Amino acid sequence: MNINPRKLNIFLLFKLPSAWLCGVRVKSIDSASCLVTVKHRWMNQNPFNSMFWAVQGMAAELTTGALVTGYIRDSGKNISMLVANNNATFTKKATGRITFVCNDGNLVQEAIQKAVETGEGQTVWMKSIGTNKEGVAVSTFNFEWTIKVKG
């Protein structure tokens, strides 16, 4: 995979400045997984003194989207990507540094390979789990990505 955390964080600064300003940062990415962190602070809090759900969503989506983007680039094909559906579960107040991890690189690799081989659009559900510094899950996000090879 020819993308790295530095490139992704520069992309955030210029193309998704709200995520960058809220403190969303890619820490690692490889063919199987992507890890993103965001720290609870004044800029990204809700009235209940925890991290706003949308900030958690930005970090979680980035873990999945970065993997999709990496595999699209590796394919060398012109492929569109779009979130068609998503859902989330919140299980604990998000305070401190929250780490989101998606380990579904293999799923998106298979979907892109199938899209290239068949020419048909594909969908893939990817999960990102956010944990606090104690390793306790605070939220789980699922994103349904649609992938289609363009003409």
mmCIF file of C-alpha atoms in Angstrom:
data_model
loop_
_atom_site.group_PDB
_atom_site.id
_atom_site.type_symbol
_atom_site.label_atom_id
_atom_site.label_comp_id
_atom_site.label_asym_id
_atom_site.label_seq_id
_atom_site.Cartn_x
_atom_site.Cartn_y
_atom_site.Cartn_z
ATOM 1 C CA MET A 1 0.000 0.000 0.000
ATOM 2 C CA ASN A 2 1.572 3.243 -1.147
ATOM 3 C CA ILE A 3 -0.118 5.562 1.346
ATOM 4 C CA ASN A 4 1.217 6.392 4.782
ATOM 5 C CA PRO A 5 0.099 8.313 7.883
ATOM 6 C CA ARG A 6 1.988 11.474 6.910
ATOM 7 C CA LYS A 7 0.321 11.665 3.475
ATOM 8 C CA LEU A 8 -3.096 10.981 4.965
ATOM 9 C CA ASN A 9 -2.684 13.635 7.663
ATOM 10 C CA ILE A 10 -1.624 16.228 5.063
ATOM 11 C CA PHE A 11 -4.699 15.220 3.050
ATOM 12 C CA LEU A 12 -6.822 15.864 6.169
ATOM 13 C CA LEU A 13 -5.352 19.321 6.627
ATOM 14 C CA PHE A 14 -6.183 20.438 3.083
ATOM 15 C CA LYS A 15 -9.234 18.372 2.103
ATOM 16 C CA LEU A 16 -10.978 17.635 5.426
ATOM 17 C CA PRO A 17 -9.958 20.567 7.635
ATOM 18 C CA SER A 18 -12.779 20.042 10.141
ATOM 19 C CA ALA A 19 -11.414 16.572 10.969
ATOM 20 C CA TRP A 20 -7.876 17.943 11.217
ATOM 21 C CA LEU A 21 -8.971 20.834 13.474
ATOM 22 C CA CYS A 22 -10.811 18.384 15.750
ATOM 23 C CA GLY A 23 -7.569 16.440 16.207
ATOM 24 C CA VAL A 24 -8.224 13.365 14.042
ATOM 25 C CA ARG A 25 -4.848 11.838 13.103
ATOM 26 C CA VAL A 26 -3.793 8.669 11.291
ATOM 27 C CA LYS A 27 -1.152 6.837 13.335
ATOM 28 C CA SER A 28 -0.608 3.701 11.240
ATOM 29 C CA ILE A 29 -1.856 1.943 8.133
ATOM 30 C CA ASP A 30 -0.927 -1.296 6.410
ATOM 31 C CA SER A 31 -2.661 -3.741 4.082
ATOM 32 C CA ALA A 32 -4.807 -5.202 6.862
ATOM 33 C CA SER A 33 -5.601 -2.333 9.215
ATOM 34 C CA CYS A 34 -5.692 1.391 9.876
ATOM 35 C CA LEU A 35 -5.369 3.103 13.272
ATOM 36 C CA VAL A 36 -6.607 6.657 13.898
ATOM 37 C CA THR A 37 -6.625 8.606 17.164
ATOM 38 C CA VAL A 38 -8.462 11.667 18.394
ATOM 39 C CA LYS A 39 -8.193 13.298 21.801
ATOM 40 C CA HIS A 40 -11.187 14.713 23.653
ATOM 41 C CA ARG A 41 -10.723 18.451 24.045
ATOM 42 C CA TRP A 42 -12.730 21.652 24.053
ATOM 43 C CA MET A 43 -12.924 21.861 20.240
ATOM 44 C CA ASN A 44 -14.603 18.460 19.816
ATOM 45 C CA GLN A 45 -16.732 18.076 22.939
ATOM 46 C CA ASN A 46 -20.484 17.931 23.360
ATOM 47 C CA PRO A 47 -22.470 19.605 26.178
ATOM 48 C CA PHE A 48 -22.014 16.464 28.319
ATOM 49 C CA ASN A 49 -18.221 16.900 28.483
ATOM 50 C CA SER A 50 -17.394 13.963 26.230
ATOM 51 C CA MET A 51 -16.412 13.688 22.586
ATOM 52 C CA PHE A 52 -19.123 14.656 20.099
ATOM 53 C CA TRP A 53 -20.446 11.625 18.206
ATOM 54 C CA ALA A 54 -19.685 13.183 14.810
ATOM 55 C CA VAL A 55 -15.992 13.553 15.687
ATOM 56 C CA GLN A 56 -15.907 9.887 16.599
ATOM 57 C CA GLY A 57 -17.612 9.192 13.279
ATOM 58 C CA MET A 58 -14.989 11.151 11.329
ATOM 59 C CA ALA A 59 -12.183 9.176 12.954
ATOM 60 C CA ALA A 60 -13.962 5.864 12.469
ATOM 61 C CA GLU A 61 -14.813 6.552 8.824
ATOM 62 C CA LEU A 62 -11.214 7.524 8.149
ATOM 63 C CA THR A 63 -9.987 4.110 9.322
ATOM 64 C CA THR A 64 -12.187 2.408 6.730
ATOM 65 C CA GLY A 65 -11.891 4.987 3.948
ATOM 66 C CA ALA A 66 -8.102 5.040 4.094
ATOM 67 C CA LEU A 67 -8.023 1.285 3.492
ATOM 68 C CA VAL A 68 -10.452 1.604 0.567
ATOM 69 C CA THR A 69 -8.384 4.441 -0.911
ATOM 70 C CA GLY A 70 -5.153 2.479 -0.532
ATOM 71 C CA TYR A 71 -6.485 -0.568 -2.338
ATOM 72 C CA ILE A 72 -8.027 1.557 -5.096
ATOM 73 C CA ARG A 73 -4.638 3.185 -5.684
ATOM 74 C CA ASP A 74 -2.922 -0.205 -5.681
ATOM 75 C CA SER A 75 -5.361 -1.495 -8.331
ATOM 76 C CA GLY A 76 -4.337 1.189 -10.822
ATOM 77 C CA LYS A 77 -7.974 1.401 -11.961
ATOM 78 C CA ASN A 78 -10.380 4.332 -11.954
ATOM 79 C CA ILE A 79 -12.737 3.264 -9.160
ATOM 80 C CA SER A 80 -15.370 5.299 -7.349
ATOM 81 C CA MET A 81 -16.053 4.862 -3.642
ATOM 82 C CA LEU A 82 -18.980 6.058 -1.561
ATOM 83 C CA VAL A 83 -20.458 5.347 1.854
ATOM 84 C CA ALA A 84 -23.969 4.047 1.171
ATOM 85 C CA ASN A 85 -24.949 3.255 4.742
ATOM 86 C CA ASN A 86 -23.614 3.408 8.264
ATOM 87 C CA ASN A 87 -24.599 2.751 11.853
ATOM 88 C CA ALA A 88 -23.022 3.240 15.239
ATOM 89 C CA THR A 89 -23.292 2.034 18.806
ATOM 90 C CA PHE A 90 -22.038 4.070 21.753
ATOM 91 C CA THR A 91 -21.233 2.104 24.904
ATOM 92 C CA LYS A 92 -19.213 4.463 27.104
ATOM 93 C CA LYS A 93 -18.510 8.186 27.463
ATOM 94 C CA ALA A 94 -15.630 9.112 25.125
ATOM 95 C CA THR A 95 -13.028 11.087 27.084
ATOM 96 C CA GLY A 96 -9.251 11.204 26.821
ATOM 97 C CA ARG A 97 -7.542 9.787 23.723
ATOM 98 C CA ILE A 98 -9.777 7.505 21.682
ATOM 99 C CA THR A 99 -8.170 5.049 19.256
ATOM 100 C CA PHE A 100 -10.158 3.748 16.308
ATOM 101 C CA VAL A 101 -9.044 0.610 14.498
ATOM 102 C CA CYS A 102 -10.381 -1.084 11.386
ATOM 103 C CA ASN A 103 -8.960 -4.536 10.611
ATOM 104 C CA ASP A 104 -10.987 -5.176 7.438
ATOM 105 C CA GLY A 105 -8.337 -4.576 4.787
ATOM 106 C CA ASN A 106 -8.821 -8.091 3.424
ATOM 107 C CA LEU A 107 -12.553 -7.476 2.875
ATOM 108 C CA VAL A 108 -12.037 -4.340 0.819
ATOM 109 C CA GLN A 109 -9.195 -5.976 -1.135
ATOM 110 C CA GLU A 110 -11.529 -8.818 -2.132
ATOM 111 C CA ALA A 111 -14.346 -6.418 -3.067
ATOM 112 C CA ILE A 112 -12.085 -4.294 -5.276
ATOM 113 C CA GLN A 113 -10.604 -7.374 -6.925
ATOM 114 C CA LYS A 114 -14.110 -8.678 -7.665
ATOM 115 C CA ALA A 115 -15.222 -5.265 -9.013
ATOM 116 C CA VAL A 116 -12.218 -5.171 -11.363
ATOM 117 C CA GLU A 117 -12.758 -8.765 -12.528
ATOM 118 C CA THR A 118 -16.528 -8.554 -13.088
ATOM 119 C CA GLY A 119 -17.021 -4.860 -13.879
ATOM 120 C CA GLU A 120 -19.935 -4.881 -11.449
ATOM 121 C CA GLY A 121 -20.294 -2.618 -8.444
ATOM 122 C CA GLN A 122 -19.558 -4.167 -5.063
ATOM 123 C CA THR A 123 -20.441 -3.341 -1.490
ATOM 124 C CA VAL A 124 -18.456 -4.115 1.610
ATOM 125 C CA TRP A 125 -19.281 -3.547 5.286
ATOM 126 C CA MET A 126 -16.308 -2.431 7.373
ATOM 127 C CA LYS A 127 -16.157 -2.047 11.163
ATOM 128 C CA SER A 128 -14.182 0.458 13.210
ATOM 129 C CA ILE A 129 -13.994 0.169 16.996
ATOM 130 C CA GLY A 130 -13.048 3.105 19.202
ATOM 131 C CA THR A 131 -11.387 2.369 22.534
ATOM 132 C CA ASN A 132 -10.199 4.566 25.393
ATOM 133 C CA LYS A 133 -6.754 4.408 27.037
ATOM 134 C CA GLU A 134 -7.938 1.532 29.254
ATOM 135 C CA GLY A 135 -8.792 -0.481 26.123
ATOM 136 C CA VAL A 136 -12.535 -0.262 26.790
ATOM 137 C CA ALA A 137 -14.720 0.125 23.682
ATOM 138 C CA VAL A 138 -16.550 3.467 23.656
ATOM 139 C CA SER A 139 -18.114 3.191 20.196
ATOM 140 C CA THR A 140 -18.415 0.867 17.232
ATOM 141 C CA PHE A 141 -19.094 2.153 13.733
ATOM 142 C CA ASN A 142 -20.049 0.140 10.656
ATOM 143 C CA PHE A 143 -19.745 1.606 7.163
ATOM 144 C CA GLU A 144 -21.116 0.120 3.952
ATOM 145 C CA TRP A 145 -18.790 1.183 1.144
ATOM 146 C CA THR A 146 -19.859 0.913 -2.487
ATOM 147 C CA ILE A 147 -17.096 0.386 -5.015
ATOM 148 C CA LYS A 148 -17.517 0.643 -8.778
ATOM 149 C CA VAL A 149 -15.038 0.604 -11.649
ATOM 150 C CA LYS A 150 -15.632 3.659 -13.834
ATOM 151 C CA GLY A 151 -16.008 3.282 -17.617
#
